[in-house]
Every structure is written in structure tokens, then in C-alpha cells.
Amino acid sequence: MPIHLIFLVLFAALLHASWNALLRSGADRLWSMTVMCIAIAVTSLVAAAFMLPPAIESWGYAVLSGLLHVGYNLFLVRSYRVGDLGQIYPISRGSSPVLITLGAAVFAGESITPGELLGVTLVSCGIISLAFRGRSLSVPSLPYALGTGGFIAAYSVVDGIGARLSGAPLAYTVWMCALWGVLMPAVYIGLRDARSLFSARPGTATAVVGGLVSLLAYAMVIYAMNEAPLGAVSALRETSVLFAALIGYVFLGETLTARRILACVVIASGTLLIG
């Protein structure tokens, strides 16, 4: 992978861990996530007005990705209800490169090397070690964290293929994000009501900033996926587990044990091997 793409994806990883920390620190995470999506929708629609639409062959992928992103949002919010950033984030992000590598092989014709298989083993071991404390499981939201990883894998493969078919990865990204950003408020209103969504609350500005950071980070990743193998980009992006562990320790007061550090390093090492 070219060096400029490596630095671009690493920066996207830092941004991604940062907005997850903003979401985890919020009191009402479903509301925060929905406000983030509104900011994403407004920004994307403004940007789309200055771009030609992506090729029609990619539209179906954009619609599917928007729906998958909504599922990802709901699972992520549920995961953070009882889980720490330093535990939930590595599990959800660390499980996705394994699935993306397999999905890219099946749907995008990318091959799996022995190094990638070794990376899969390391990621799996890291996830297992994070899921256990002592000799017992102590992650109440583990199914949701793993489900989040499944949604990440699904929309990453869909967007990787869609961006390549679009002929314009940036235009594809803003149109997909606009759809995603419109769908999430509709889901929120269906689950709760419109009044609570649009009422003024503390943390609105933080959620808006989180949405803009999220959009920027994913646009960088989509661009990189258009230039490099899906598995490689995904693997490099998931080094964000290390950023998340440090952010959780420094800003959220989460415990950073030697075991958790080792698990994050193992997951990051495995994702790099996958790439």
C-alpha cells in the first residue's frame, strides 16, 4: 500500500476512535448518534449539490450500505450501554477485518494469503482475551459488540465494491452518507418521538462535531478502498483499537490493565498481518 494511503488510513483510525469516545461519554447515546447522523446528512447533501452523481451501477450498493449503517448504529449504541470503550471497541472493530477479508474474497475476488490467516488467528485470540476477565465472561453486551463487527464488515465490503463501480468514490460516499443520515432520524422517531430528537440539549454541539469527524474519517477510508485491497485498508484502519484504549484511559477514566494492553496489541498485530 502506498505510504500516503497508510498515513491517511491511520489518521482516519484516530478520528474514528475519537468520535466513538464522544459517543461513549454521552448520557443518551441513541440521541447523540442520531444528531451525529443529522449533521452527516446535512453536510453530505450540501457536498452532493456540487458533485455529479456516482454511476448508476453503484446506487444499489449505496442504498444497501445506508441500511447496514443504521443497523450498525443501533448495535453500537446498545453495546456502549453497559460496556467500556476500551473493551467494546476492540471487540467490535477487531472482529470486522476477519469478516471483511472473507467477504472480499467471496464477493470481490480478493485472495487470502497465509499471512492473512495468521492475522485471523491473532485477532481471534485478542478478542477472546478481551471477552474474559479472569476465567469468566464479563461482557454483558458481547453479542451486540460482535454484531456491530458483523455490520462493519458488511457495509465495508458493500462500500468497497460500490466505490469501485461508482467511478467517483467521493460522490458515492456523500450520497450514501446522506441516505444513512436521513434514515437514522426516521428510526429514532419510530422508536421514540420527534419532539425529544429536536429539543435543545447539552451535548448537541459535541454530537454535531462527532458526526462531522465520522464523515471525514469514513470518506478517507472509502477513498483508500478505491486505491488498495479492501482487507488491507480495513486491517490498517482497525489499529484504531490502540487509540481507543488510550482515549478511554486518559479521558474516560477506564482501566488500562496489562492484559488489556496486550490484547489490543495482539488485535492490532493481527489486523496488520491481514492487511
XYZ file of C-alpha atoms in Angstrom:
275
model
C 0.000 0.000 0.000
C 1.418 3.455 -0.886
C 2.784 5.403 2.073
C 0.330 8.282 1.634
C -2.598 5.859 1.917
C -1.091 4.335 5.057
C -0.907 7.719 6.788
C -4.373 8.647 5.521
C -5.955 5.494 6.949
C -4.050 5.831 10.244
C -5.398 9.368 10.614
C -8.889 8.063 9.840
C -8.386 5.443 12.565
C -7.556 8.153 15.106
C -10.625 10.166 14.079
C -12.830 7.082 14.319
C -11.663 6.210 17.825
C -12.211 9.841 18.832
C -15.861 10.026 17.752
C -16.554 6.684 19.442
C -15.172 8.189 22.644
C -17.546 11.148 22.213
C -20.454 8.741 21.772
C -19.436 6.591 24.749
C -19.217 9.657 27.022
C -22.746 10.836 26.186
C -25.680 10.305 28.556
C -28.233 9.456 25.819
C -26.236 7.625 23.164
C -29.134 6.926 20.788
C -29.936 10.646 20.701
C -26.237 11.539 20.286
C -25.837 9.068 17.432
C -28.948 10.405 15.700
C -27.778 14.027 15.981
C -24.442 12.904 14.541
C -26.305 11.383 11.600
C -28.296 14.577 11.023
C -25.012 16.505 10.834
C -23.690 13.874 8.421
C -26.839 14.126 6.251
C -26.820 17.928 6.044
C -23.100 18.082 5.226
C -23.387 15.281 2.659
C -26.368 16.853 0.905
C -24.559 20.186 0.623
C -21.466 18.462 -0.770
C -23.554 16.349 -3.170
C -25.023 19.511 -4.702
C -21.574 20.321 -6.096
C -20.838 16.843 -7.473
C -22.048 14.698 -10.318
C -23.901 11.614 -9.041
C -21.995 8.316 -8.969
C -22.520 5.759 -11.730
C -25.928 4.105 -11.629
C -24.292 0.687 -11.139
C -23.327 1.754 -7.607
C -26.703 3.068 -6.445
C -27.953 -0.270 -5.150
C -24.786 -0.640 -3.083
C -25.270 2.852 -1.634
C -28.847 2.033 -0.559
C -27.791 -1.286 0.990
C -24.893 0.378 2.791
C -27.179 3.073 4.214
C -29.433 0.404 5.704
C -26.455 -1.522 7.090
C -25.094 1.655 8.674
C -28.379 2.139 10.553
C -28.105 -1.408 11.905
C -24.515 -0.687 12.885
C -25.599 2.465 14.743
C -28.258 0.639 16.748
C -25.937 -2.210 17.709
C -23.111 0.173 18.626
C -25.378 2.252 20.872
C -26.624 -0.904 22.581
C -23.055 -2.143 23.061
C -21.958 1.038 24.840
C -24.945 0.956 27.199
C -23.033 -1.274 29.609
C -19.581 -1.740 28.074
C -16.350 0.257 28.295
C -14.868 1.912 25.207
C -11.594 0.054 25.817
C -13.415 -3.290 25.771
C -16.358 -2.932 23.364
C -14.431 -1.017 20.700
C -11.633 -3.604 20.236
C -14.150 -6.460 20.112
C -16.398 -4.820 17.507
C -13.580 -3.372 15.400
C -11.233 -6.319 15.841
C -13.769 -8.860 14.603
C -14.550 -6.988 11.377
C -11.251 -7.456 9.431
C -11.680 -11.215 9.637
C -15.149 -10.981 8.121
C -14.130 -8.300 5.610
C -11.228 -10.422 4.369
C -13.582 -13.374 3.847
C -16.249 -11.165 2.263
C -13.717 -9.539 -0.067
C -12.538 -12.995 -1.143
C -16.086 -14.200 -1.860
C -17.669 -11.068 -3.355
C -14.734 -9.002 -4.679
C -12.396 -11.796 -5.816
C -9.554 -10.878 -3.450
C -7.282 -13.732 -2.360
C -6.413 -14.772 1.218
C -2.715 -15.338 1.955
C -1.106 -17.414 4.744
C -0.188 -14.144 6.452
C -3.843 -13.145 6.498
C -4.786 -16.480 8.040
C -2.204 -15.897 10.777
C -3.701 -12.457 11.282
C -7.159 -14.015 11.670
C -5.793 -16.267 14.424
C -4.210 -13.350 16.284
C -7.367 -11.250 16.049
C -9.464 -14.143 17.354
C -7.125 -14.688 20.297
C -7.138 -10.996 21.121
C -10.934 -10.857 21.053
C -11.244 -13.919 23.285
C -8.831 -12.460 25.822
C -10.809 -9.191 25.906
C -14.091 -11.045 26.386
C -12.815 -12.788 29.523
C -11.837 -11.330 32.875
C -10.151 -13.958 34.892
C -11.827 -17.223 33.966
C -15.309 -15.913 33.300
C -17.041 -13.872 30.644
C -17.887 -10.383 31.872
C -19.082 -8.517 28.780
C -22.895 -8.288 29.063
C -23.131 -6.678 25.616
C -20.759 -9.126 23.888
C -23.378 -10.316 21.324
C -24.067 -6.692 20.363
C -20.346 -5.913 20.112
C -19.822 -8.894 17.798
C -22.979 -7.957 15.881
C -21.527 -4.467 15.436
C -18.446 -6.090 13.924
C -20.678 -8.005 11.528
C -22.369 -4.813 10.348
C -18.967 -3.124 9.935
C -17.787 -5.994 7.755
C -20.965 -5.985 5.672
C -21.026 -2.265 4.904
C -17.258 -2.153 4.338
C -17.417 -4.830 1.638
C -20.530 -3.245 0.104
C -18.925 0.202 0.060
C -15.631 -1.118 -1.272
C -17.409 -2.646 -4.250
C -19.796 0.297 -4.639
C -16.994 2.867 -4.638
C -15.158 0.972 -7.363
C -18.295 0.762 -9.509
C -19.200 4.404 -8.914
C -16.340 5.931 -10.876
C -16.334 8.685 -8.218
C -15.628 7.398 -4.676
C -16.163 10.772 -3.019
C -19.543 11.277 -4.713
C -20.522 7.730 -3.745
C -19.560 8.445 -0.129
C -21.599 11.639 0.212
C -24.705 10.167 -1.440
C -24.534 7.027 0.721
C -23.936 9.087 3.878
C -26.821 11.410 3.007
C -29.148 8.403 2.789
C -27.788 6.944 6.021
C -28.117 10.301 7.760
C -31.767 10.607 6.729
C -32.684 7.047 7.708
C -31.360 7.244 11.271
C -33.625 10.123 12.430
C -36.594 8.257 10.969
C -35.648 5.210 13.035
C -35.224 7.368 16.163
C -38.656 8.945 15.712
C -40.153 5.491 15.259
C -38.536 4.267 18.475
C -39.213 7.449 20.493
C -40.662 10.709 19.119
C -39.719 13.770 17.070
C -40.035 16.211 19.964
C -37.222 14.662 22.003
C -34.985 14.487 18.946
C -35.180 18.177 18.072
C -35.274 19.587 21.601
C -32.230 21.588 22.712
C -29.922 19.588 24.980
C -26.432 19.870 26.403
C -24.042 17.985 24.168
C -25.643 18.964 20.860
C -22.504 20.706 19.620
C -20.372 17.720 20.654
C -22.631 15.331 18.743
C -22.529 17.544 15.640
C -18.723 17.634 15.764
C -18.683 13.864 16.223
C -20.800 13.447 13.105
C -18.503 15.634 11.017
C -15.439 13.772 12.299
C -17.127 10.454 11.482
C -17.947 11.591 7.943
C -14.387 12.774 7.325
C -12.902 9.547 8.660
C -15.117 7.319 6.517
C -14.569 9.394 3.381
C -10.828 8.808 3.850
C -11.404 5.067 4.187
C -13.657 4.876 1.095
C -11.021 6.727 -0.923
C -8.339 4.305 0.262
C -10.549 1.294 -0.530
C -10.791 2.526 -4.100
C -6.980 2.541 -4.359
C -5.965 -0.543 -2.325
C -7.321 -4.013 -1.353
C -10.313 -3.960 0.987
C -8.688 -6.266 3.535
C -5.527 -4.183 3.690
C -7.373 -0.911 4.250
C -9.686 -2.444 6.841
C -6.806 -4.042 8.707
C -4.873 -0.803 8.915
C -7.978 1.107 9.995
C -8.574 -1.263 12.899
C -5.325 -0.229 14.543
C -7.738 2.338 15.987
C -8.241 -0.147 18.840
C -4.988 1.175 20.282
C -6.170 4.789 20.018
C -9.477 3.813 21.670
C -7.731 2.132 24.599
C -5.580 5.209 25.229
C -8.517 7.631 24.866
C -10.631 5.549 27.244
C -7.836 5.579 29.810
C -6.900 9.264 29.547
C -10.312 10.903 29.061
C -12.949 8.431 30.311
C -11.173 7.065 33.383
C -11.278 3.464 32.134
C -8.884 0.858 33.472
C -5.892 0.078 31.269
C -4.541 -3.200 32.571
C -1.525 -5.017 31.213
C -3.842 -7.739 29.902
C -5.988 -5.229 28.011
C -2.910 -3.561 26.531
C -1.560 -6.935 25.395
C -4.926 -7.883 23.882
C -5.115 -4.630 21.935
C -1.566 -5.095 20.657
C -2.379 -8.660 19.562
C -5.523 -7.491 17.732
C -3.628 -4.643 16.044
C -0.806 -7.020 15.044
C -3.299 -9.476 13.616
C -5.127 -6.834 11.599
C -1.825 -5.610 10.161
C -0.988 -9.172 9.102
C -4.406 -9.461 7.486
C -3.514 -6.360 5.501
